[in-house]
């Protein structure tokens, strides 16, 4: 129920941002285009974007999705995948190191509800193994949140965390693709027919990804709850 409310909130936020974008489209796109041109022309552009993705992979910093999308806007698809994936994976490892070796977990306060979910995820990973770990990683739960939660699991080894983070970091390719489509839409030289096709493709892709995210989240949480219920069942 809460996930559904959050999903509705995200959709409403996207609609609101779309309205703001339409209102301030020209000055906003001029600014983004100028930044994109400078980054694309700079030999350090990919390193800057990878660093932005890495930094936003660590709470409490925000903007991971924006940074990943910017990789696609600047370098297109699939060239923008490299800085996004590298930044996401390095960010997950930095988060792991901060929590495991510098005890940053002492600054994290979980509500009772979050503590129950945290315990359920820990038990599900213990029961489901590496497959469950990767499945939780690729759900639409924010990247920085899964970095934090999984880093706090005492039973999760560094090797498994590192490998699952690398495999799941490729999911940012979706944000990179969206960024490349937004770059096409902002191209003033794009013919009207190509503009419409790109807009339709972007809308269809967004709807498919939302449906996939909802399905994947439900499947993962059902497995988590099922494993938790199995552990709670008294043995005769």
Short mmCIF file of C-alpha atoms in Angstrom, two decimals:
data_model
loop_
_atom_site.label_atom_id
_atom_site.label_comp_id
_atom_site.label_asym_id
_atom_site.label_seq_id
_atom_site.Cartn_x
_atom_site.Cartn_y
_atom_site.Cartn_z
CA UNK A 1 0.00 0.00 0.00
CA UNK A 2 2.77 2.40 0.91
CA UNK A 3 4.67 1.50 -2.25
CA UNK A 4 1.56 2.29 -4.29
CA UNK A 5 1.24 5.68 -2.60
CA UNK A 6 4.90 6.39 -3.24
CA UNK A 7 4.50 5.36 -6.87
CA UNK A 8 1.53 7.71 -7.27
CA UNK A 9 3.56 10.47 -5.63
CA UNK A 10 6.44 9.86 -8.05
CA UNK A 11 4.09 9.94 -11.06
CA UNK A 12 2.52 13.20 -9.81
CA UNK A 13 5.99 14.64 -9.26
CA UNK A 14 6.98 13.71 -12.81
CA UNK A 15 3.84 15.38 -14.15
CA UNK A 16 4.58 18.50 -12.10
CA UNK A 17 8.17 18.56 -13.31
CA UNK A 18 6.90 18.13 -16.87
CA UNK A 19 4.65 21.16 -16.43
CA UNK A 20 7.56 23.20 -15.04
CA UNK A 21 9.71 22.00 -17.92
CA UNK A 22 7.15 23.16 -20.47
CA UNK A 23 6.90 26.57 -18.76
CA UNK A 24 10.65 27.16 -18.49
CA UNK A 25 11.68 24.97 -21.39
CA UNK A 26 13.80 27.37 -23.41
CA UNK A 27 16.04 28.84 -20.64
CA UNK A 28 16.31 25.44 -18.95
CA UNK A 29 17.32 23.64 -22.12
CA UNK A 30 19.80 26.38 -23.00
CA UNK A 31 21.47 25.93 -19.63
CA UNK A 32 21.51 22.11 -19.82
CA UNK A 33 22.74 22.18 -23.42
CA UNK A 34 25.58 24.54 -22.53
CA UNK A 35 26.65 22.29 -19.65
CA UNK A 36 26.40 19.22 -21.90
CA UNK A 37 28.51 20.84 -24.62
CA UNK A 38 31.22 21.81 -22.12
CA UNK A 39 31.31 18.33 -20.59
CA UNK A 40 31.38 16.65 -24.01
CA UNK A 41 34.23 18.86 -25.15
CA UNK A 42 36.26 18.36 -21.99
CA UNK A 43 38.59 15.35 -21.70
CA UNK A 44 37.50 15.14 -18.06
CA UNK A 45 33.78 15.11 -18.84
CA UNK A 46 33.27 11.39 -18.25
CA UNK A 47 35.27 11.52 -15.03
CA UNK A 48 33.17 14.44 -13.77
CA UNK A 49 29.90 12.64 -14.52
CA UNK A 50 31.18 9.38 -12.99
CA UNK A 51 32.16 11.32 -9.87
CA UNK A 52 28.67 12.89 -9.69
CA UNK A 53 27.02 9.46 -9.97
CA UNK A 54 29.41 8.06 -7.36
CA UNK A 55 28.77 10.90 -4.90
CA UNK A 56 24.99 10.63 -5.20
CA UNK A 57 25.20 6.88 -4.52
CA UNK A 58 25.99 7.69 -0.88
CA UNK A 59 23.27 9.00 1.47
CA UNK A 60 22.27 11.65 2.34
CA UNK A 61 23.22 13.12 -1.06
CA UNK A 62 20.40 13.17 -3.61
CA UNK A 63 20.33 13.24 -7.40
CA UNK A 64 21.47 9.75 -8.41
CA UNK A 65 18.80 9.37 -11.12
CA UNK A 66 19.48 12.89 -12.43
CA UNK A 67 23.23 12.25 -12.61
CA UNK A 68 22.71 8.93 -14.41
CA UNK A 69 20.26 10.54 -16.85
CA UNK A 70 22.74 13.36 -17.48
CA UNK A 71 25.28 10.76 -18.65
CA UNK A 72 22.88 9.78 -21.43
CA UNK A 73 22.03 13.40 -22.21
CA UNK A 74 25.69 14.33 -22.63
CA UNK A 75 27.15 11.22 -24.29
CA UNK A 76 24.08 9.48 -25.68
CA UNK A 77 23.33 5.78 -25.65
CA UNK A 78 25.29 3.53 -25.24
CA UNK A 79 28.37 5.76 -24.70
CA UNK A 80 26.87 7.26 -21.55
CA UNK A 81 26.60 3.84 -19.89
CA UNK A 82 30.31 3.75 -19.01
CA UNK A 83 30.45 6.73 -16.60
CA UNK A 84 27.05 5.84 -15.13
CA UNK A 85 27.89 2.19 -14.38
CA UNK A 86 31.41 2.95 -13.14
CA UNK A 87 30.13 5.75 -10.91
CA UNK A 88 27.29 3.64 -9.51
CA UNK A 89 29.57 0.71 -8.71
CA UNK A 90 32.31 2.84 -7.16
CA UNK A 91 29.69 4.73 -5.14
CA UNK A 92 28.29 1.48 -3.77
CA UNK A 93 31.78 0.39 -2.72
CA UNK A 94 32.52 3.74 -1.04
CA UNK A 95 29.21 3.47 0.85
CA UNK A 96 30.14 -0.08 1.90
CA UNK A 97 33.54 1.07 3.14
CA UNK A 98 32.12 4.02 5.09
CA UNK A 99 29.61 1.82 6.90
CA UNK A 100 31.77 -1.26 7.45
CA UNK A 101 35.13 0.34 8.24
CA UNK A 102 34.26 3.83 9.52
CA UNK A 103 31.05 2.92 11.36
CA UNK A 104 28.88 5.43 9.53
CA UNK A 105 25.92 3.23 10.48
CA UNK A 106 25.83 5.04 13.83
CA UNK A 107 24.43 8.08 12.03
CA UNK A 108 21.58 6.08 10.50
CA UNK A 109 18.31 5.91 12.43
CA UNK A 110 15.64 3.49 11.19
CA UNK A 111 11.98 3.73 12.13
CA UNK A 112 10.34 0.59 13.61
CA UNK A 113 8.74 -0.17 10.24
CA UNK A 114 12.07 0.23 8.44
CA UNK A 115 13.74 -2.01 11.01
CA UNK A 116 11.22 -4.78 10.29
CA UNK A 117 11.87 -4.46 6.55
CA UNK A 118 15.60 -4.44 7.17
CA UNK A 119 15.33 -7.65 9.20
CA UNK A 120 13.09 -9.24 6.56
CA UNK A 121 15.58 -8.42 3.80
CA UNK A 122 18.43 -9.86 5.86
CA UNK A 123 16.53 -13.11 6.45
CA UNK A 124 15.49 -13.32 2.79
CA UNK A 125 19.11 -12.97 1.62
CA UNK A 126 20.21 -15.64 4.08
CA UNK A 127 17.54 -18.00 2.75
CA UNK A 128 17.57 -17.05 -0.93
CA UNK A 129 21.30 -16.59 -1.32
CA UNK A 130 23.01 -14.61 -4.05
CA UNK A 131 20.01 -14.71 -6.41
CA UNK A 132 17.80 -12.96 -3.86
CA UNK A 133 20.57 -10.42 -3.24
CA UNK A 134 20.74 -9.48 -6.93
CA UNK A 135 16.93 -9.41 -7.17
CA UNK A 136 16.72 -6.93 -4.30
CA UNK A 137 19.48 -4.90 -5.95
CA UNK A 138 17.64 -4.47 -9.26
CA UNK A 139 14.29 -3.49 -7.73
CA UNK A 140 13.23 0.17 -8.10
CA UNK A 141 14.34 0.86 -4.54
CA UNK A 142 16.70 3.88 -4.75
CA UNK A 143 20.31 2.87 -5.35
CA UNK A 144 21.66 4.78 -2.35
CA UNK A 145 19.08 3.08 -0.09
CA UNK A 146 20.05 -0.45 -1.14
CA UNK A 147 23.72 0.52 -0.78
CA UNK A 148 23.10 1.53 2.81
CA UNK A 149 20.81 -1.34 3.81
CA UNK A 150 22.98 -4.07 2.30
CA UNK A 151 26.17 -2.56 3.71
CA UNK A 152 24.65 -2.82 7.18
CA UNK A 153 23.99 -6.56 6.87
CA UNK A 154 26.64 -8.26 9.03
CA UNK A 155 26.20 -11.62 7.29
CA UNK A 156 26.86 -10.25 3.78
CA UNK A 157 30.45 -10.79 2.64
CA UNK A 158 32.47 -8.16 0.81
CA UNK A 159 32.82 -10.41 -2.25
CA UNK A 160 29.08 -10.97 -2.61
CA UNK A 161 28.32 -7.30 -2.06
CA UNK A 162 30.92 -6.27 -4.65
CA UNK A 163 29.70 -8.73 -7.29
CA UNK A 164 25.99 -8.04 -6.79
CA UNK A 165 26.64 -4.29 -6.92
CA UNK A 166 28.53 -4.64 -10.18
CA UNK A 167 25.80 -6.74 -11.80
CA UNK A 168 22.98 -4.50 -10.59
CA UNK A 169 24.79 -1.27 -11.50
CA UNK A 170 23.99 -1.98 -15.16
CA UNK A 171 20.35 -1.09 -14.46
CA UNK A 172 21.39 2.59 -14.80
CA UNK A 173 21.46 1.92 -18.56
CA UNK A 174 17.72 2.69 -18.45
CA UNK A 175 18.36 6.19 -17.09
CA UNK A 176 21.09 6.66 -19.68
CA UNK A 177 18.66 5.72 -22.46
CA UNK A 178 16.10 8.19 -21.14
CA UNK A 179 18.77 10.89 -21.08
CA UNK A 180 19.69 10.19 -24.71
CA UNK A 181 16.03 10.48 -25.72
CA UNK A 182 15.69 13.79 -23.87
CA UNK A 183 18.76 15.03 -25.72
CA UNK A 184 17.09 14.14 -29.03
CA UNK A 185 13.93 15.99 -28.02
CA UNK A 186 15.94 19.10 -27.17
CA UNK A 187 17.66 19.14 -30.57
CA UNK A 188 16.25 22.17 -32.47
CA UNK A 189 17.30 20.64 -35.81
CA UNK A 190 15.19 17.52 -35.25
CA UNK A 191 12.35 17.28 -37.83
CA UNK A 192 8.81 17.44 -36.37
CA UNK A 193 8.06 13.86 -37.47
CA UNK A 194 11.21 12.54 -35.76
CA UNK A 195 10.36 14.64 -32.70
CA UNK A 196 6.94 12.98 -32.44
CA UNK A 197 8.39 9.51 -32.89
CA UNK A 198 10.99 10.15 -30.18
CA UNK A 199 8.33 11.51 -27.82
CA UNK A 200 6.06 8.50 -28.38
CA UNK A 201 8.98 6.10 -27.92
CA UNK A 202 9.96 7.83 -24.69
CA UNK A 203 6.39 7.72 -23.35
CA UNK A 204 5.92 4.04 -24.22
CA UNK A 205 9.30 3.16 -22.74
CA UNK A 206 8.45 5.02 -19.54
CA UNK A 207 5.12 3.20 -19.14
CA UNK A 208 6.75 -0.19 -19.76
CA UNK A 209 9.48 0.53 -17.22
CA UNK A 210 6.97 1.68 -14.59
CA UNK A 211 4.94 -1.51 -15.08
CA UNK A 212 8.11 -3.61 -14.91
CA UNK A 213 9.28 -1.80 -11.77
CA UNK A 214 5.94 -2.40 -10.02
CA UNK A 215 5.95 -6.08 -11.00
CA UNK A 216 9.56 -6.59 -9.95
CA UNK A 217 9.01 -4.87 -6.62
CA UNK A 218 5.94 -7.00 -5.90
CA UNK A 219 7.70 -10.24 -6.80
CA UNK A 220 10.71 -9.39 -4.65
CA UNK A 221 8.67 -8.30 -1.63
CA UNK A 222 6.45 -11.38 -1.91
CA UNK A 223 9.54 -13.58 -1.80
CA UNK A 224 10.89 -11.63 1.16
CA UNK A 225 7.62 -11.98 3.07
CA UNK A 226 7.32 -15.67 2.16
CA UNK A 227 10.80 -16.42 3.48
CA UNK A 228 10.12 -14.41 6.61
CA UNK A 229 6.87 -16.30 7.21
CA UNK A 230 8.69 -19.58 6.69
CA UNK A 231 11.26 -18.64 9.33
CA UNK A 232 8.52 -17.55 11.74
CA UNK A 233 6.62 -20.81 11.40
CA UNK A 234 7.12 -22.90 14.56
CA UNK A 235 8.84 -26.20 13.96
CA UNK A 236 7.03 -29.28 15.26
#
